[in-house]
mmCIF file of C-alpha atoms in Angstrom:
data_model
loop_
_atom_site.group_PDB
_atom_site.id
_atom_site.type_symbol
_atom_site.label_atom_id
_atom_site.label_comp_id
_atom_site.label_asym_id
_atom_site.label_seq_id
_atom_site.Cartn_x
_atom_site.Cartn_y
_atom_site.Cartn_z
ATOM 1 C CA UNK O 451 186.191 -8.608 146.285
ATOM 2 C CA UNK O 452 182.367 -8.637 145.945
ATOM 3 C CA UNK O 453 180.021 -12.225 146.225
ATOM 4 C CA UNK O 454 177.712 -12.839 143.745
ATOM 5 C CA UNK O 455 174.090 -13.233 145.258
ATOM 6 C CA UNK O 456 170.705 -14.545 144.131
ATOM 7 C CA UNK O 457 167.021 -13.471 144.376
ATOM 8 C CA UNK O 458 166.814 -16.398 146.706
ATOM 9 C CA UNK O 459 170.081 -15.247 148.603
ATOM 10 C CA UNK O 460 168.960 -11.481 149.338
ATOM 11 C CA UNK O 461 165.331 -12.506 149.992
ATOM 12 C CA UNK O 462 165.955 -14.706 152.464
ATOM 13 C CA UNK O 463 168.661 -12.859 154.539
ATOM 14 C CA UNK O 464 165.811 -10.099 154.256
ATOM 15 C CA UNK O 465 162.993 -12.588 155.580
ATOM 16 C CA UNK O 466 165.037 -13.823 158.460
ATOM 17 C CA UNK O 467 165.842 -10.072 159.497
ATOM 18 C CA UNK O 468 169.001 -9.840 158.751
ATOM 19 C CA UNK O 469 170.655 -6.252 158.672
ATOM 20 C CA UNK O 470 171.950 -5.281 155.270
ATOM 21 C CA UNK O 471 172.077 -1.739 153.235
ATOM 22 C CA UNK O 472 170.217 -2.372 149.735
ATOM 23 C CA UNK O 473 171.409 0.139 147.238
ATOM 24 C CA UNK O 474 169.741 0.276 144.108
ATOM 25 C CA UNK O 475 172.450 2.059 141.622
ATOM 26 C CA UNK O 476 169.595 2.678 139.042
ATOM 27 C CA UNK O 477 167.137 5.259 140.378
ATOM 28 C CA UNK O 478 164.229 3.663 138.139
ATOM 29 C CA UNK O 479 160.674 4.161 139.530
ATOM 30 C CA UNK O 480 160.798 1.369 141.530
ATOM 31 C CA UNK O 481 162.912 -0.285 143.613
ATOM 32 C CA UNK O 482 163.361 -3.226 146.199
ATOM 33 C CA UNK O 483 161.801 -2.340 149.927
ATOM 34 C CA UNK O 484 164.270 -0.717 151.615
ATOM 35 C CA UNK O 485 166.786 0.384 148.822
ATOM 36 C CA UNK O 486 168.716 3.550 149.041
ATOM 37 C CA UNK O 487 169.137 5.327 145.689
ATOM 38 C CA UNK O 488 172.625 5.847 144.685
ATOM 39 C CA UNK O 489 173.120 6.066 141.239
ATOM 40 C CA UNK O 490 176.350 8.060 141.430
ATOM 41 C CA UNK O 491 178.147 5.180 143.062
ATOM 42 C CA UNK O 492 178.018 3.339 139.693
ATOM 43 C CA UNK O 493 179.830 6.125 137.742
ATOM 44 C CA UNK O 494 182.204 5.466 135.593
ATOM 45 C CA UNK O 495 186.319 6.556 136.439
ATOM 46 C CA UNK O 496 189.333 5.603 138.522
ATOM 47 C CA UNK O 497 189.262 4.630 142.279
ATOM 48 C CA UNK O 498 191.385 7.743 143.232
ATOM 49 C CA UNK O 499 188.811 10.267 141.095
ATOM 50 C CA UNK O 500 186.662 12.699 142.638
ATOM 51 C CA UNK O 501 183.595 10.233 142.602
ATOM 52 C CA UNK O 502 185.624 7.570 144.433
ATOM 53 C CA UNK O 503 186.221 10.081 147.090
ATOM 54 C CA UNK O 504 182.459 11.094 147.488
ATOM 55 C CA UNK O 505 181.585 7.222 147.449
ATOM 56 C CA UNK O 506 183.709 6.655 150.153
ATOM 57 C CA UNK O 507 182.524 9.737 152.073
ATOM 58 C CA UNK O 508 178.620 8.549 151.596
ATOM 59 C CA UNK O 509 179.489 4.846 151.818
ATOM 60 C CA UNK O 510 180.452 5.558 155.286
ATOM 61 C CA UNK O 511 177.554 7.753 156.244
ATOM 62 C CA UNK O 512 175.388 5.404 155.826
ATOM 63 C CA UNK O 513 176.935 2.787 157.296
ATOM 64 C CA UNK O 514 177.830 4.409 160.363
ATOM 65 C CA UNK O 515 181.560 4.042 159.616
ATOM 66 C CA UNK O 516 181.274 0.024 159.733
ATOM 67 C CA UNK O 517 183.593 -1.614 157.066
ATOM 68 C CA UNK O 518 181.904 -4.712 157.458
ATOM 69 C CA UNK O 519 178.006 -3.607 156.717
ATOM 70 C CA UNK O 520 176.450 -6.242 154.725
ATOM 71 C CA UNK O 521 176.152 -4.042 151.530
ATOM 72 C CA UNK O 522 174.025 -5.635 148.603
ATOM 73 C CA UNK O 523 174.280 -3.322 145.275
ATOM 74 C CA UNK O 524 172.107 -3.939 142.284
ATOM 75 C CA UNK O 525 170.210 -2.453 139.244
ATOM 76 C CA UNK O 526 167.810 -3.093 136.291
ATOM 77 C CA UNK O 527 168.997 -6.776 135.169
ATOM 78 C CA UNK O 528 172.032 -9.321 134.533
ATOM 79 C CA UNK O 529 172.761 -6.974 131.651
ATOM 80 C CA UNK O 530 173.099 -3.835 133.948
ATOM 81 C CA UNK O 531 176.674 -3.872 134.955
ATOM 82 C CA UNK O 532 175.973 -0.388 136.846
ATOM 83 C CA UNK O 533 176.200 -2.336 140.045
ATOM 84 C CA UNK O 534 179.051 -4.631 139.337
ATOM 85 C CA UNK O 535 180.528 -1.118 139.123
ATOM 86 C CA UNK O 536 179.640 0.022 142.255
ATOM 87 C CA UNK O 537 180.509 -3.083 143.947
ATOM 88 C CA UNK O 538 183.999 -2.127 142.889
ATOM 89 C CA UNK O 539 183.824 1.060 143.625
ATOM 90 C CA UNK O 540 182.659 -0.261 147.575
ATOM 91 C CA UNK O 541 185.318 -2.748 147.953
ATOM 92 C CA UNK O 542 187.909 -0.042 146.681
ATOM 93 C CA UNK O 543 186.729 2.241 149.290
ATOM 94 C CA UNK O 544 187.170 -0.891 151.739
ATOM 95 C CA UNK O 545 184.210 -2.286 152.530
ATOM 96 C CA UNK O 546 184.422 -6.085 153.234
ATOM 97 C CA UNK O 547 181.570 -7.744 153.206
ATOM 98 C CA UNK O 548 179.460 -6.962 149.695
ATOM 99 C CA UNK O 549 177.360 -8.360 147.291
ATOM 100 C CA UNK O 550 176.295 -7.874 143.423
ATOM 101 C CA UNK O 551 173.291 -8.499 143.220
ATOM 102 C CA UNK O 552 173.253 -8.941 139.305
ATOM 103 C CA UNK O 553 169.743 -10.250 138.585
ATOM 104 C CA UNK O 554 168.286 -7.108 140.172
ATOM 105 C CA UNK O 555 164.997 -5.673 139.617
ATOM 106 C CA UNK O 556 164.040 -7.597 136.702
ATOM 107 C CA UNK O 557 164.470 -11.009 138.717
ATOM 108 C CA UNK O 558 162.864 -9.713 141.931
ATOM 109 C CA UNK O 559 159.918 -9.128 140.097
ATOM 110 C CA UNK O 560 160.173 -12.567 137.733
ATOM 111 C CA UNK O 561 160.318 -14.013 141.710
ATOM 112 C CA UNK O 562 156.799 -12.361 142.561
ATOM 113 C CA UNK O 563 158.339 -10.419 144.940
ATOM 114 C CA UNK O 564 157.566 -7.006 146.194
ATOM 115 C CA UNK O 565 158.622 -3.246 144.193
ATOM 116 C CA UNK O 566 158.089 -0.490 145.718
ATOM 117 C CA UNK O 567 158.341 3.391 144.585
ATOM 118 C CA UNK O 568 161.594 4.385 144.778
ATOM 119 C CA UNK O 569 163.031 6.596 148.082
ATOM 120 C CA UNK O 570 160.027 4.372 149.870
#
């Protein structure tokens, strides 16, 4: 399944450098530096329905095919489940090594740390 990670958790792997595909499952204005925008990866369904499928198709795209990509999902706040839906969706499509970032935007920002526009 998916790890639970902080503000402090993702801002620190990103400090030190570490590689990891940020996907922001909102597609609000702004987003963390470096976030892709993926808000169909959040959708609603069944892990064998035609969104799983596409998920799986993009999810490896962008990660060049490697099942063990450090993949961090989040959106708007700990209320925003969007990405605790994605996460699922990632791990279905067999992706080992992902987070939830559940505090998302709104505790990146309470951190004082940096939003950019989104697709930046």
């Amino acid at each position: 399944g998916a790890a639970t990670v902080n503000t402090a958790g993702v801002a620190g792997a990103l400090a030190a450098g570490q590689q990891m595909l940020l996907i922001d499952v909102l597609g609000a204005a702004y987003s963390l530096p470096g976030a892709v925008v993926a808000p169909t990866l959040a959708s609603p369904g069944s892990f064998e329905d035609r969104i799983q499928q596409q998920a799986a198709h993009w999810l490896d795209k962008v990660t060049g095919g490697r099942r063990d990509a450090p993949i961090v999902l989040y959106c708007s706040d700990p209320n925003c489940w969007l990405s605790y839906n994605a996460a699922l969706r990632t791990v279905a499509a067999g992706y080992t090594n992902v987070y939830w970032y559940r505090g998302g935007l709104q505790a990146w920002q309470m951190a004082g740390l940096q939003v950019v526009p989104s697709g930046m």
